[in-house]
Every structure is written in C-alpha cells, then in structure tokens.
DNA sequence: CCAAAAGTGTTTCTGATACACCCATGG
DNA sequence: CCATGGGTGTATCAGAAACACTTTTGG
C-alpha cells in the first residue's frame, strides 16, 4: 500500500563579506556508468526516520555536511504538492536509491544560517552514516551558489530556495546577522549584509545611529588593517542581551 | 511496517459581536456501551488521503461541518512530536476507529475564519461521507467554545489552539476582521473585535481615524436601532479594493 | 432629565528620512 | 598628494499616541 513520506530540506545560507549571499547545494558528479546524475543539483535533505522530530532531522543533515552541531535553524514552510517528486528526471534519479521512488513525499523547509568562515574550517568534514539519501547515492560535492545565480535544482527545490529567501528577508534582524557574520565585523560589512539581503540601499549615518542605539553590538579596540586603501574600519562584536556575553 | 501519517487540524474562529471570540470544537457524546468518549473534545481534523493536497483537505473537513465551501484558511504550523498521539487516553479512543492507532501522526494546523451568522444558518448541515474520522466514530456535536474557556482537548489540540490564536493576533488586519464580522457592522463592533483579539484597549478616535483613512470600509445609511440605550451606531461595510465590490 | 453609547479634532511625541563634510590610510 | 573608504550630527517629516466634549437615543 502506498504511503506518504516526510522529508526535510535545508536551505543553508552563508554570507561572504566581500561578495554575496550564498546557498549550500549538493552537486552530483558525472557518473560514467549511468550518466544520470550529471549536473544534478539539490538541497541537502532526507526522509525523516519513523521516530524522528523534524528539527533534529534538519540538524542531523546539516551537521553531517558541515560538522557544526548547533546550526541556527528555522522551519519556514511545507511543500505538499502530491506531484512534487513525479517529474520524469527526478523519478529516474529516485529509482536509483529509494525503495519506493514513486511514493508521495511531503517536505518541510528549514532555513539555516551559518558563518561561512566556520564552515570553511570544516569544509572536508563528512559523515557517511548520517545522511541516508546522500550516501546511498555515493559521489557528490558541496557547493556554495550565489542566491542570484542558482542552477536548476531537483524537484521543487528552486521554489523552496525562493521561499526561504523571502522568509529571510522578512525575518532579518541583528540576531540573524550576527550568525551570518564572523565574530569580529565592521559596520560597513554589516550594512552591506543588510543591503544585499533586502536589496535596498541604506543611509550609513541612519544605519549606524539605529543599530548603535539598540545596544546589541559593542566596539572593540581593533581595526581591520587589510592593506587596502581607505581608513581602516573598527571591529564590532554582537552582544547577547540575555546571556550578557559576546557572541 | 510502521508508517508516518499526515493529518490536518482546523482551528475555526467565529466572533459573536456582543460576546467573545470562539473556536469550533467537536464534542463526543457519552456512549453507554463504551463510556469511553465522555467529554472527549477535539478540533475538527482528519488524515489526508494519499493524493490530497493539504489545504483542500482542510476545506473538505470544514465544508462538511459548516456547509460553507469557501472558508478562509491559512496554514500556520506543523505539530510533529513523535509522541503526540501516544497518550493512553488518546490511544484508547484511536483504537476504536483507526486501523493502526499506534502509528505516528504529524499534523498540519490550519487557522480558519467564519462569520458566525453564516454558520448558524447552516448549523444542521452535516455530510456523512466527507469526514472519515468523525463518521467512523459516530455520534458527536459541534460546539463553539470561548477562547478563554477551552476544555481539555484530545492529543495536543489545546496547544494547537494556542498557536492558532497567537497567529491570529499577529496577522489581524482589516481583511481578516471583515471575514469574522457580518456584512453590516458598526465601528464600535469592529473596535471591540480588535480589542478582544489583541487584548489591548484602543482609543476610539485614533481607531476611527486610522481605519477610515485606509478607505477599506464604507458607510451605509442605516443605523442599528437595537432598542438599547445610547446613540444608535451607523453600519459600515467592507469594501474589497481589488474587486471594487462590497463584501 | 438622566444614563449610556456614538461620534468628532487638535496637539504632542517619537521614529524615520534626508543630507554634506572631515578623517585615516595606501599607493 | 590624491584616491578610497570610514566616520560623524542636525533638521525635517510623517505616523502614532494622548486627550475631552457634544450628540442621540431609551427609560
């Protein structure tokens, strides 16, 4: 008898200060035996286990990819179209490693945020046992794609990314930015992050006034002597109001 | 093999102008043969069919209860605790009419709004074939419970109601109020609705100024000569900006 | 004529926006 | 010394909030 399956898919955002907002994708490499996976890209995700809660499932998937165990996670939507896995190209792929590839899958979308520098330090981490779907399939790579330049993805994953981005825009605040930025950051970096995500230019005096008034960030004694032209910017750190500690 | 089931549960709000915000509950009556269902209350909900989309499932359930086919619906959260149907009292009940009562059920919460007067005109409507869970179980009644006085409900339904209420508070606007109110309503009624739902007192001059400025409601020539003391209030109607029609 | 509820404008405050010049560094 | 990017304060505007009396009806 046919059953409905549940999965989670994670849209992991990373922000590269001098560049762009990016999303982590799983890219299947060309396989000479089947030629089927070439250029097959998707979001990290997996079916949930019978007794598994949704958020822990998302954590499990992300930890296995990044080695980071406490990634910021937020459920943002459900994708429940009965035909969302029925496209022939997706079916061809599913048949390779799912017991019942034609069965309906409802997926829960999670938005996740990570400091891309933390990620890089663990870039090679990978735990074979954790991600069923990925390891069953074998050979793949992680790539950071610019949000404005995302390739064609499997299933409805392009749509899921769009929805995650909408959600991030709507929810953006100082707590979230503090996750995307390294511990030490400059105000021009923070401002650029806001401008990149919301797509709006901000007046720098007003931006500083606002954010400093809130008291959520503190000045350090250091500046970024990057060897570039221009006055060096001073580093700030986020201050966690609840725990009275610097993040 | 154990599978995960998906259901939808509906939190249908109705607003009785002179009284309170209410939620529609399904109340199982006392059954002398089993004595099991006494005082068993729950939200209207059902497992979804294999090929069914979530929103249409919620519509189906609500239509079968109210006879109204186009009830306002909004998905607001997922409830996915693996043990949410495992409580002994709930298991006892599920064993009566589910093939696999011990299986995990993930439910999707829908908030729904209805003009309680429309509902009353169809109060006796009930379609046997539509709601599986309800008809399998047999005898039940619909009751409107005040949101501040909700009895103990099955599963995690008390929690689901709370979350729906939070969601309604957050999303409350003039479109939503127009659904809860009858076609003709007075400004004091509208203001009371806002105050009841948000739990905050509003200055009546500021409230009128604001809502009239938006142009979403229009004055009529009628007043509510209710035979009560005090100046009669004039009736207004919501004006649908998109369709240029009165709702 | 009194009690009850509807209806009506103005002032104050606060937060958002607009705007231009000086400073420190590298080349 | 010049090009580049960092850093600073004030004036204006708009929307939110505070506030008190008059009007119409029923009893």
Short mmCIF file of C-alpha atoms (C1' of nucleotides) in Angstrom, two decimals:
data_model
loop_
_atom_site.label_atom_id
_atom_site.label_comp_id
_atom_site.label_asym_id
_atom_site.label_seq_id
_atom_site.Cartn_x
_atom_site.Cartn_y
_atom_site.Cartn_z
CA UNK A 1 0.00 0.00 0.00
CA UNK A 2 1.19 3.45 -0.86
CA UNK A 3 2.20 5.69 1.94
CA UNK A 4 3.09 9.34 2.28
CA UNK A 5 6.70 10.07 3.19
CA UNK A 6 8.04 13.04 5.08
CA UNK A 7 11.34 14.72 4.44
CA UNK A 8 13.11 17.88 5.48
CA UNK A 9 15.05 20.09 3.08
CA UNK A 10 17.52 22.65 4.32
CA UNK A 11 18.30 25.98 2.74
CA UNK A 12 21.60 26.85 4.36
CA UNK A 13 22.65 30.48 3.85
CA UNK A 14 26.20 31.70 4.17
CA UNK A 15 27.47 35.21 3.70
CA UNK A 16 30.83 36.01 2.28
CA UNK A 17 31.51 39.54 3.47
CA UNK A 18 33.08 40.87 0.38
CA UNK A 19 30.90 39.02 -2.01
CA UNK A 20 27.40 37.65 -1.84
CA UNK A 21 24.75 35.76 -0.02
CA UNK A 22 25.07 32.09 -0.87
CA UNK A 23 23.17 28.84 -0.55
CA UNK A 24 24.70 25.43 0.02
CA UNK A 25 23.86 22.89 -2.68
CA UNK A 26 24.61 19.24 -3.16
CA UNK A 27 26.01 18.60 -6.59
CA UNK A 28 26.04 15.10 -8.01
CA UNK A 29 29.07 14.48 -10.17
CA UNK A 30 29.03 12.84 -13.52
CA UNK A 31 28.84 9.09 -13.23
CA UNK A 32 30.18 7.29 -16.34
CA UNK A 33 28.12 4.19 -15.65
CA UNK A 34 24.73 5.78 -15.62
CA UNK A 35 25.32 9.31 -16.91
CA UNK A 36 22.19 10.02 -15.00
CA UNK A 37 23.36 12.39 -12.30
CA UNK A 38 25.26 14.84 -14.39
CA UNK A 39 24.61 18.35 -13.25
CA UNK A 40 22.06 17.11 -10.85
CA UNK A 41 21.85 19.68 -8.05
CA UNK A 42 19.67 19.72 -4.99
CA UNK A 43 19.24 21.00 -1.49
CA UNK A 44 20.55 18.92 1.38
CA UNK A 45 17.63 16.91 2.69
CA UNK A 46 16.49 13.47 3.68
CA UNK A 47 13.46 11.43 4.65
CA UNK A 48 12.85 11.56 8.35
CA UNK A 49 13.11 8.43 10.40
CA UNK A 50 10.00 6.91 11.88
CA UNK A 51 10.55 8.34 15.35
CA UNK A 52 12.43 11.45 14.48
CA UNK A 53 11.38 15.03 15.18
CA UNK A 54 11.67 17.44 12.27
CA UNK A 55 14.18 19.94 13.63
CA UNK A 56 16.61 17.29 14.84
CA UNK A 57 16.39 15.72 11.40
CA UNK A 58 17.40 19.02 9.84
CA UNK A 59 20.23 19.36 12.37
CA UNK A 60 21.41 15.86 11.60
CA UNK A 61 21.62 16.58 7.89
CA UNK A 62 23.41 19.87 8.35
CA UNK A 63 25.82 18.53 10.91
CA UNK A 64 26.81 15.70 8.61
CA UNK A 65 27.60 18.20 5.89
CA UNK A 66 29.31 20.90 7.88
CA UNK A 67 30.50 19.28 11.09
CA UNK A 68 28.76 22.07 13.03
CA UNK A 69 26.31 20.76 15.57
CA UNK A 70 24.39 23.85 16.59
CA UNK A 71 23.45 25.50 13.33
CA UNK A 72 20.69 28.09 13.53
CA UNK A 73 17.52 26.54 12.10
CA UNK A 74 14.02 27.74 11.45
CA UNK A 75 11.12 25.95 9.85
CA UNK A 76 9.57 28.22 7.26
CA UNK A 77 7.11 26.29 5.10
CA UNK A 78 5.69 22.96 3.95
CA UNK A 79 5.75 21.77 0.37
CA UNK A 80 2.99 19.27 -0.13
CA UNK A 81 2.10 19.09 -3.81
CA UNK A 82 1.25 15.41 -4.41
CA UNK A 83 3.24 15.52 -7.65
CA UNK A 84 6.33 17.30 -6.43
CA UNK A 85 8.58 14.23 -6.94
CA UNK A 86 6.84 12.89 -10.03
CA UNK A 87 8.78 14.64 -12.76
CA UNK A 88 10.48 12.04 -15.04
CA UNK A 89 14.00 13.40 -14.46
CA UNK A 90 13.50 13.22 -10.71
CA UNK A 91 11.93 9.78 -10.89
CA UNK A 92 14.88 8.46 -12.86
CA UNK A 93 17.15 9.55 -10.08
CA UNK A 94 14.95 8.38 -7.23
CA UNK A 95 14.70 4.91 -8.69
CA UNK A 96 18.43 4.52 -8.13
CA UNK A 97 18.28 4.64 -4.39
CA UNK A 98 14.78 4.73 -2.95
CA UNK A 99 12.76 1.64 -2.18
CA UNK A 100 9.50 3.27 -3.29
CA UNK A 101 10.53 6.11 -5.60
CA UNK A 102 7.03 6.81 -6.87
CA UNK A 103 5.54 7.48 -3.44
CA UNK A 104 4.41 10.91 -2.42
CA UNK A 105 6.84 12.98 -0.35
CA UNK A 106 5.79 15.97 1.67
CA UNK A 107 8.75 18.06 2.68
CA UNK A 108 9.27 20.59 5.42
CA UNK A 109 11.53 23.51 4.55
CA UNK A 110 14.15 24.70 7.03
CA UNK A 111 16.11 27.90 6.70
CA UNK A 112 19.56 27.66 8.24
CA UNK A 113 22.30 30.21 8.80
CA UNK A 114 26.00 29.74 9.21
CA UNK A 115 29.11 31.84 9.43
CA UNK A 116 30.81 30.84 6.24
CA UNK A 117 34.24 31.06 7.88
CA UNK A 118 33.33 28.45 10.47
CA UNK A 119 32.11 26.33 7.65
CA UNK A 120 35.30 26.63 5.69
CA UNK A 121 37.41 25.42 8.56
CA UNK A 122 35.44 22.18 8.47
CA UNK A 123 34.97 22.02 4.76
CA UNK A 124 36.17 18.49 4.42
CA UNK A 125 34.00 17.07 7.14
CA UNK A 126 31.63 14.39 6.08
CA UNK A 127 29.92 11.64 8.00
CA UNK A 128 28.97 8.69 5.85
CA UNK A 129 26.48 7.21 8.18
CA UNK A 130 24.34 10.19 8.82
CA UNK A 131 22.76 11.16 5.54
CA UNK A 132 20.90 8.26 4.07
CA UNK A 133 19.92 9.74 0.76
CA UNK A 134 23.31 11.18 0.09
CA UNK A 135 25.44 8.19 0.90
CA UNK A 136 23.12 5.76 -0.78
CA UNK A 137 23.81 7.69 -3.88
CA UNK A 138 27.51 7.94 -3.40
CA UNK A 139 29.55 10.62 -5.02
CA UNK A 140 28.73 14.27 -4.55
CA UNK A 141 30.16 17.67 -3.75
CA UNK A 142 29.08 20.62 -1.71
CA UNK A 143 28.99 23.93 -3.49
CA UNK A 144 28.05 27.44 -2.45
CA UNK A 145 25.84 29.03 -5.08
CA UNK A 146 25.09 32.75 -5.19
CA UNK A 147 21.43 33.32 -4.46
CA UNK A 148 21.08 35.27 -7.67
CA UNK A 149 22.65 32.56 -9.72
CA UNK A 150 21.17 29.23 -8.69
CA UNK A 151 21.25 26.39 -11.22
CA UNK A 152 18.26 24.23 -11.99
CA UNK A 153 17.58 22.04 -8.97
CA UNK A 154 15.82 18.75 -8.46
CA UNK A 155 12.10 18.54 -7.56
CA UNK A 156 10.68 21.88 -6.45
CA UNK A 157 13.92 22.93 -4.78
CA UNK A 158 14.24 26.16 -6.75
CA UNK A 159 10.90 27.17 -5.33
CA UNK A 160 11.98 26.14 -1.84
CA UNK A 161 15.06 28.35 -2.09
CA UNK A 162 12.92 31.29 -3.19
CA UNK A 163 10.57 30.84 -0.29
CA UNK A 164 13.47 30.58 2.13
CA UNK A 165 14.90 33.80 0.78
CA UNK A 166 11.58 35.59 1.17
CA UNK A 167 11.45 34.32 4.71
CA UNK A 168 14.99 35.51 5.45
CA UNK A 169 14.22 38.97 4.07
CA UNK A 170 11.15 39.21 6.23
CA UNK A 171 12.86 37.99 9.38
CA UNK A 172 16.22 39.71 9.01
CA UNK A 173 17.36 41.35 12.23
CA UNK A 174 20.50 41.82 14.25
CA UNK A 175 20.40 38.39 15.81
CA UNK A 176 20.29 36.74 12.41
CA UNK A 177 23.03 38.93 11.01
CA UNK A 178 25.23 38.01 13.93
CA UNK A 179 25.03 34.39 12.85
CA UNK A 180 25.97 35.13 9.28
CA UNK A 181 28.94 37.32 10.19
CA UNK A 182 32.25 36.38 11.79
CA UNK A 183 32.75 37.25 15.45
CA UNK A 184 34.58 40.45 14.57
CA UNK A 185 32.89 42.51 11.89
CA UNK A 186 32.83 46.10 10.77
CA UNK A 187 29.80 48.32 10.42
CA UNK A 188 30.25 48.70 6.66
CA UNK A 189 30.18 44.88 6.42
CA UNK A 190 27.03 44.67 8.49
CA UNK A 191 25.40 47.36 6.42
CA UNK A 192 26.32 45.62 3.20
CA UNK A 193 24.76 42.42 4.51
CA UNK A 194 21.50 44.25 5.15
CA UNK A 195 21.61 45.87 1.75
CA UNK A 196 22.40 42.60 -0.01
CA UNK A 197 19.63 40.66 1.65
CA UNK A 198 16.91 43.27 1.49
CA UNK A 199 18.03 44.67 -1.85
CA UNK A 200 17.73 48.25 -0.57
CA UNK A 201 20.35 50.94 -0.13
CA UNK A 202 20.64 52.33 3.39
CA UNK A 203 21.99 55.71 4.50
CA UNK A 204 25.11 54.99 6.50
CA UNK A 205 24.54 57.60 9.20
CA UNK A 206 21.00 56.42 9.83
CA UNK A 207 22.07 52.80 9.83
CA UNK A 208 24.76 53.38 12.44
CA UNK A 209 22.51 55.54 14.59
CA UNK A 210 19.85 52.85 14.67
CA UNK A 211 21.97 49.84 15.35
CA UNK A 212 24.15 51.51 17.96
CA UNK A 213 21.10 52.82 19.79
CA UNK A 214 19.84 49.28 20.28
CA UNK A 215 22.95 48.36 22.22
CA UNK A 216 23.21 44.94 20.64
CA UNK A 217 26.73 45.45 19.36
CA UNK A 218 29.90 46.60 21.10
CA UNK A 219 33.02 48.29 19.79
CA UNK A 220 36.42 46.65 20.04
CA UNK A 221 39.87 48.25 20.05
CA UNK A 222 40.88 46.69 16.79
CA UNK A 223 40.62 47.81 13.22
CA UNK A 224 40.81 45.87 10.01
CA UNK A 225 44.19 46.80 8.66
CA UNK A 226 43.63 44.94 5.48
CA UNK A 227 46.26 46.71 3.49
CA UNK A 228 43.62 48.28 1.30
CA UNK A 229 43.18 51.90 0.55
CA UNK A 230 40.96 53.98 2.80
CA UNK A 231 40.53 54.46 6.51
CA UNK A 232 40.53 51.13 8.40
CA UNK A 233 37.14 50.19 9.86
CA UNK A 234 36.82 49.33 13.53
CA UNK A 235 35.64 45.90 14.52
CA UNK A 236 32.45 45.36 16.48
CA UNK A 237 31.02 42.29 18.15
CA UNK A 238 27.44 41.24 18.81
CA UNK A 239 26.42 41.34 22.43
CA UNK A 240 23.94 38.74 23.59
CA UNK A 241 21.50 40.60 25.78
CA UNK A 242 20.15 37.53 27.52
CA UNK A 243 23.41 35.94 28.47
CA UNK A 244 25.41 39.14 28.85
CA UNK A 245 28.11 37.67 26.70
CA UNK A 246 29.68 38.41 23.41
CA UNK A 247 28.72 36.05 20.67
CA UNK B 1 5.87 -1.76 8.68
CA UNK B 2 5.17 1.40 10.58
CA UNK B 3 4.47 4.49 8.59
CA UNK B 4 4.04 8.14 9.36
CA UNK B 5 0.56 9.55 8.80
CA UNK B 6 -0.35 13.10 7.94
CA UNK B 7 -3.42 14.90 9.13
CA UNK B 8 -4.78 18.40 9.14
CA UNK B 9 -6.46 20.01 12.14
CA UNK B 10 -8.57 23.12 11.80
CA UNK B 11 -8.92 25.89 14.34
CA UNK B 12 -12.09 27.62 13.15
CA UNK B 13 -12.65 31.01 14.76
CA UNK B 14 -16.01 32.71 14.94
CA UNK B 15 -16.81 36.05 16.51
CA UNK B 16 -20.06 36.77 18.23
CA UNK B 17 -20.24 40.56 18.16
CA UNK B 18 -21.65 41.12 21.58
CA UNK B 19 -19.74 38.37 23.24
CA UNK B 20 -16.46 36.69 22.52
CA UNK B 21 -14.05 35.11 20.12
CA UNK B 22 -14.90 31.42 19.83
CA UNK B 23 -13.43 28.20 18.49
CA UNK B 24 -15.40 25.34 16.95
CA UNK B 25 -14.91 22.02 18.73
CA UNK B 26 -16.14 18.51 18.10
CA UNK B 27 -17.62 17.04 21.21
CA UNK B 28 -18.15 13.31 21.51
CA UNK B 29 -21.23 12.47 23.48
CA UNK B 30 -21.47 9.92 26.20
CA UNK B 31 -21.76 6.41 24.82
CA UNK B 32 -23.30 3.95 27.31
CA UNK B 33 -21.66 0.95 25.63
CA UNK B 34 -18.09 2.04 25.96
CA UNK B 35 -18.21 5.03 28.30
CA UNK B 36 -15.03 5.92 26.56
CA UNK B 37 -15.85 9.12 24.74
CA UNK B 38 -17.46 11.04 27.50
CA UNK B 39 -16.32 14.62 27.48
CA UNK B 40 -13.96 13.87 24.70
CA UNK B 41 -13.40 17.12 22.81
CA UNK B 42 -11.19 17.80 19.86
CA UNK B 43 -10.56 20.03 16.89
CA UNK B 44 -12.09 19.08 13.55
CA UNK B 45 -9.42 17.22 11.62
CA UNK B 46 -8.70 14.12 9.58
CA UNK B 47 -5.94 12.12 7.98
CA UNK B 48 -5.26 13.29 4.48
CA UNK B 49 -5.84 10.96 1.55
CA UNK B 50 -2.89 9.64 -0.37
CA UNK B 51 -3.21 12.12 -3.24
CA UNK B 52 -4.73 15.01 -1.41
CA UNK B 53 -3.25 18.48 -1.03
CA UNK B 54 -3.30 19.90 2.49
CA UNK B 55 -5.47 22.99 2.01
CA UNK B 56 -8.19 21.14 0.12
CA UNK B 57 -8.22 18.58 2.91
CA UNK B 58 -8.83 21.35 5.42
CA UNK B 59 -11.57 22.78 3.18
CA UNK B 60 -13.18 19.39 2.89
CA UNK B 61 -13.34 18.97 6.65
CA UNK B 62 -14.70 22.44 7.27
CA UNK B 63 -17.25 22.26 4.49
CA UNK B 64 -18.62 19.01 5.84
CA UNK B 65 -19.10 20.64 9.22
CA UNK B 66 -20.44 24.00 8.18
CA UNK B 67 -21.81 23.60 4.66
CA UNK B 68 -19.72 26.59 3.62
CA UNK B 69 -17.41 25.83 0.74
CA UNK B 70 -15.10 28.82 0.67
CA UNK B 71 -13.99 29.27 4.24
CA UNK B 72 -10.91 31.43 4.76
CA UNK B 73 -7.98 29.14 5.56
CA UNK B 74 -4.37 29.63 6.45
CA UNK B 75 -1.72 27.10 7.34
CA UNK B 76 0.06 28.27 10.46
CA UNK B 77 2.23 25.50 11.89
CA UNK B 78 3.19 21.84 11.98
CA UNK B 79 2.94 19.63 15.02
CA UNK B 80 5.34 16.78 14.70
CA UNK B 81 6.14 15.40 18.12
CA UNK B 82 6.52 11.64 17.55
CA UNK B 83 4.51 11.00 20.70
CA UNK B 84 1.67 13.43 20.16
CA UNK B 85 -0.93 10.65 19.75
CA UNK B 86 0.59 8.23 22.26
CA UNK B 87 -1.15 9.31 25.45
CA UNK B 88 -3.19 6.37 26.87
CA UNK B 89 -6.48 8.26 26.83
CA UNK B 90 -5.99 9.16 23.18
CA UNK B 91 -4.86 5.66 22.27
CA UNK B 92 -7.97 4.16 23.81
CA UNK B 93 -10.05 6.31 21.55
CA UNK B 94 -7.97 5.81 18.41
CA UNK B 95 -8.16 2.04 18.76
CA UNK B 96 -11.91 2.28 18.19
CA UNK B 97 -11.69 3.53 14.66
CA UNK B 98 -8.19 3.61 13.23
CA UNK B 99 -6.55 0.68 11.52
CA UNK B 100 -3.13 1.48 13.00
CA UNK B 101 -3.83 3.62 16.07
CA UNK B 102 -0.30 3.48 17.41
CA UNK B 103 1.31 4.93 14.31
CA UNK B 104 2.86 8.35 14.34
CA UNK B 105 0.74 11.22 13.07
CA UNK B 106 2.19 14.56 12.03
CA UNK B 107 -0.48 17.20 11.78
CA UNK B 108 -0.63 20.48 9.93
CA UNK B 109 -2.52 23.26 11.68
CA UNK B 110 -4.91 25.46 9.74
CA UNK B 111 -6.45 28.62 11.08
CA UNK B 112 -9.91 29.28 9.63
CA UNK B 113 -12.30 32.21 9.96
CA UNK B 114 -16.03 32.37 9.53
CA UNK B 115 -18.86 34.80 10.08
CA UNK B 116 -20.69 33.10 12.88
CA UNK B 117 -24.05 34.23 11.50
CA UNK B 118 -23.47 32.44 8.20
CA UNK B 119 -22.56 29.41 10.18
CA UNK B 120 -25.67 29.47 12.28
CA UNK B 121 -27.93 29.44 9.25
CA UNK B 122 -26.36 26.14 8.28
CA UNK B 123 -25.96 24.75 11.73
CA UNK B 124 -27.63 21.47 10.99
CA UNK B 125 -25.61 20.70 7.89
CA UNK B 126 -23.59 17.57 8.03
CA UNK B 127 -22.22 15.33 5.33
CA UNK B 128 -21.71 11.75 6.44
CA UNK B 129 -19.35 10.75 3.74
CA UNK B 130 -16.83 13.50 3.93
CA UNK B 131 -15.21 13.29 7.31
CA UNK B 132 -13.76 9.85 7.80
CA UNK B 133 -12.64 10.12 11.37
CA UNK B 134 -15.82 11.70 12.56
CA UNK B 135 -18.29 9.39 10.92
CA UNK B 136 -16.34 6.28 11.72
CA UNK B 137 -16.79 7.26 15.28
CA UNK B 138 -20.41 8.13 15.04
CA UNK B 139 -22.12 10.41 17.44
CA UNK B 140 -20.86 13.92 18.04
CA UNK B 141 -21.85 17.56 18.31
CA UNK B 142 -20.37 20.83 17.25
CA UNK B 143 -19.86 23.40 19.95
CA UNK B 144 -18.47 26.92 20.00
CA UNK B 145 -16.10 27.35 22.93
CA UNK B 146 -14.88 30.74 24.13
CA UNK B 147 -11.17 31.02 23.51
CA UNK B 148 -10.61 31.86 27.15
CA UNK B 149 -12.55 28.87 28.35
CA UNK B 150 -11.50 25.87 26.31
CA UNK B 151 -11.98 22.42 27.85
CA UNK B 152 -9.31 19.76 27.85
CA UNK B 153 -8.88 18.54 24.29
CA UNK B 154 -7.54 15.34 22.75
CA UNK B 155 -3.89 14.96 21.72
CA UNK B 156 -2.03 18.28 21.66
CA UNK B 157 -5.09 20.19 20.47
CA UNK B 158 -5.01 22.68 23.33
CA UNK B 159 -1.56 23.64 22.20
CA UNK B 160 -2.70 23.86 18.58
CA UNK B 161 -5.47 26.26 19.57
CA UNK B 162 -3.00 28.42 21.45
CA UNK B 163 -0.68 28.59 18.49
CA UNK B 164 -3.55 29.45 16.16
CA UNK B 165 -4.59 32.25 18.46
CA UNK B 166 -1.06 33.63 18.54
CA UNK B 167 -1.04 33.50 14.78
CA UNK B 168 -4.39 35.28 14.51
CA UNK B 169 -3.19 38.03 16.86
CA UNK B 170 -0.11 38.55 14.77
CA UNK B 171 -1.91 38.56 11.45
CA UNK B 172 -5.03 40.50 12.42
CA UNK B 173 -5.95 43.16 9.86
CA UNK B 174 -8.98 44.61 8.18
CA UNK B 175 -9.33 41.83 5.66
CA UNK B 176 -9.44 39.24 8.41
CA UNK B 177 -11.88 41.24 10.51
CA UNK B 178 -14.19 41.51 7.52
CA UNK B 179 -14.46 37.75 7.45
CA UNK B 180 -15.31 37.47 11.10
CA UNK B 181 -17.96 40.19 11.03
CA UNK B 182 -21.39 40.21 9.38
CA UNK B 183 -21.81 42.23 6.18
CA UNK B 184 -23.18 45.21 8.09
CA UNK B 185 -21.21 46.13 11.17
CA UNK B 186 -20.63 49.16 13.32
CA UNK B 187 -17.32 50.78 14.19
CA UNK B 188 -17.71 50.05 17.90
CA UNK B 189 -18.16 46.37 16.98
CA UNK B 190 -15.08 46.40 14.79
CA UNK B 191 -13.09 48.10 17.50
CA UNK B 192 -14.25 45.58 20.09
CA UNK B 193 -13.14 42.76 17.81
CA UNK B 194 -9.67 44.26 17.62
CA UNK B 195 -9.55 44.78 21.35
CA UNK B 196 -10.80 41.27 22.09
CA UNK B 197 -8.31 39.57 19.82
CA UNK B 198 -5.26 41.65 20.63
CA UNK B 199 -6.17 42.12 24.28
CA UNK B 200 -5.36 45.82 24.13
CA UNK B 201 -7.58 48.86 24.62
CA UNK B 202 -7.66 51.26 21.68
CA UNK B 203 -8.53 54.96 21.66
CA UNK B 204 -11.72 55.28 19.67
CA UNK B 205 -10.79 58.50 17.87
CA UNK B 206 -7.46 57.14 16.73
CA UNK B 207 -9.02 53.85 15.72
CA UNK B 208 -11.65 55.54 13.52
CA UNK B 209 -9.16 57.95 12.02
CA UNK B 210 -6.88 55.09 11.01
CA UNK B 211 -9.39 52.73 9.55
CA UNK B 212 -11.36 55.37 7.68
CA UNK B 213 -8.18 56.80 6.18
CA UNK B 214 -7.43 53.42 4.59
CA UNK B 215 -10.65 53.54 2.63
CA UNK B 216 -11.35 49.84 3.12
CA UNK B 217 -14.76 50.38 4.66
CA UNK B 218 -17.77 52.42 3.51
CA UNK B 219 -20.61 54.00 5.42
CA UNK B 220 -24.22 52.97 4.86
CA UNK B 221 -27.41 54.94 5.52
CA UNK B 222 -28.58 52.59 8.20
CA UNK B 223 -28.14 52.51 11.93
CA UNK B 224 -28.59 49.74 14.42
CA UNK B 225 -31.80 50.69 16.18
CA UNK B 226 -31.43 47.91 18.64
CA UNK B 227 -33.77 49.36 21.21
CA UNK B 228 -30.89 49.77 23.62
CA UNK B 229 -29.90 52.93 25.37
CA UNK B 230 -27.42 55.23 23.73
CA UNK B 231 -26.99 56.77 20.31
CA UNK B 232 -27.50 54.24 17.51
CA UNK B 233 -24.30 53.33 15.64
CA UNK B 234 -24.17 53.58 11.87
CA UNK B 235 -23.49 50.47 9.84
CA UNK B 236 -20.43 50.15 7.65
CA UNK B 237 -19.44 47.57 5.07
CA UNK B 238 -16.02 46.35 3.97
CA UNK B 239 -15.02 47.41 0.52
CA UNK B 240 -12.94 44.96 -1.50
CA UNK B 241 -10.27 47.07 -3.12
CA UNK B 242 -9.35 44.50 -5.74
CA UNK B 243 -12.83 43.70 -6.97
CA UNK B 244 -14.35 47.10 -6.31
CA UNK B 245 -17.21 45.39 -4.58
CA UNK B 246 -18.66 45.34 -1.16
CA UNK B 247 -18.01 42.15 0.71
"C1'" DC C 1 -33.77 64.83 32.62
"C1'" DC C 2 -30.55 61.32 33.27
"C1'" DA C 3 -27.77 57.37 31.82
"C1'" DA C 4 -25.49 55.17 28.11
"C1'" DA C 5 -23.12 54.73 23.98
"C1'" DA C 6 -21.70 57.17 19.45
"C1'" DG C 7 -19.24 60.49 17.30
"C1'" DT C 8 -15.78 64.21 16.46
"C1'" DG C 9 -10.15 67.46 16.01
"C1'" DT C 10 -6.14 69.15 17.74
"C1'" DT C 11 -1.67 68.81 19.99
"C1'" DT C 12 2.39 66.24 21.24
"C1'" DC C 13 5.81 62.94 20.73
"C1'" DT C 14 8.64 59.70 18.55
"C1'" DG C 15 10.87 57.36 14.98
"C1'" DA C 16 12.23 57.63 10.02
"C1'" DT C 17 14.41 60.08 6.45
"C1'" DA C 18 17.27 63.36 4.14
"C1'" DC C 19 21.52 65.44 3.78
"C1'" DA C 20 27.47 67.04 3.39
"C1'" DC C 21 31.77 67.31 5.16
"C1'" DC C 22 36.20 65.64 7.52
"C1'" DC C 23 39.48 61.66 8.62
"C1'" DA C 24 42.89 57.90 8.13
"C1'" DT C 25 45.24 55.03 5.23
"C1'" DG C 26 47.78 53.03 0.83
"C1'" DG C 27 49.73 53.87 -3.42
"C1'" DC D 1 49.07 64.47 -2.68
"C1'" DC D 2 45.29 62.03 -4.25
"C1'" DA D 3 42.04 58.30 -4.29
"C1'" DT D 4 39.45 55.34 -1.40
"C1'" DG D 5 36.50 54.08 2.04
"C1'" DG D 6 35.33 55.20 7.25
"C1'" DG D 7 33.21 58.08 10.37
"C1'" DT D 8 30.15 61.91 12.25
"C1'" DG D 9 25.28 65.50 13.60
"C1'" DT D 10 21.26 68.18 12.58
"C1'" DA D 11 16.90 69.49 10.56
"C1'" DT D 12 12.52 67.91 8.58
"C1'" DC D 13 8.54 64.99 8.06
"C1'" DA D 14 5.11 61.57 8.93
"C1'" DG D 15 2.69 58.45 11.65
"C1'" DA D 16 1.37 57.17 16.50
"C1'" DA D 17 -0.47 58.42 20.78
"C1'" DA D 18 -2.74 61.38 24.10
"C1'" DC D 19 -6.64 63.80 25.25
"C1'" DA D 20 -12.45 65.91 26.44
"C1'" DC D 21 -16.62 67.36 25.00
"C1'" DT D 22 -21.13 67.09 22.26
"C1'" DT D 23 -24.95 64.25 20.26
"C1'" DT D 24 -28.63 60.94 20.12
"C1'" DT D 25 -31.35 57.70 21.94
"C1'" DG D 26 -34.19 54.81 25.75
"C1'" DG D 27 -36.02 54.72 30.17
#
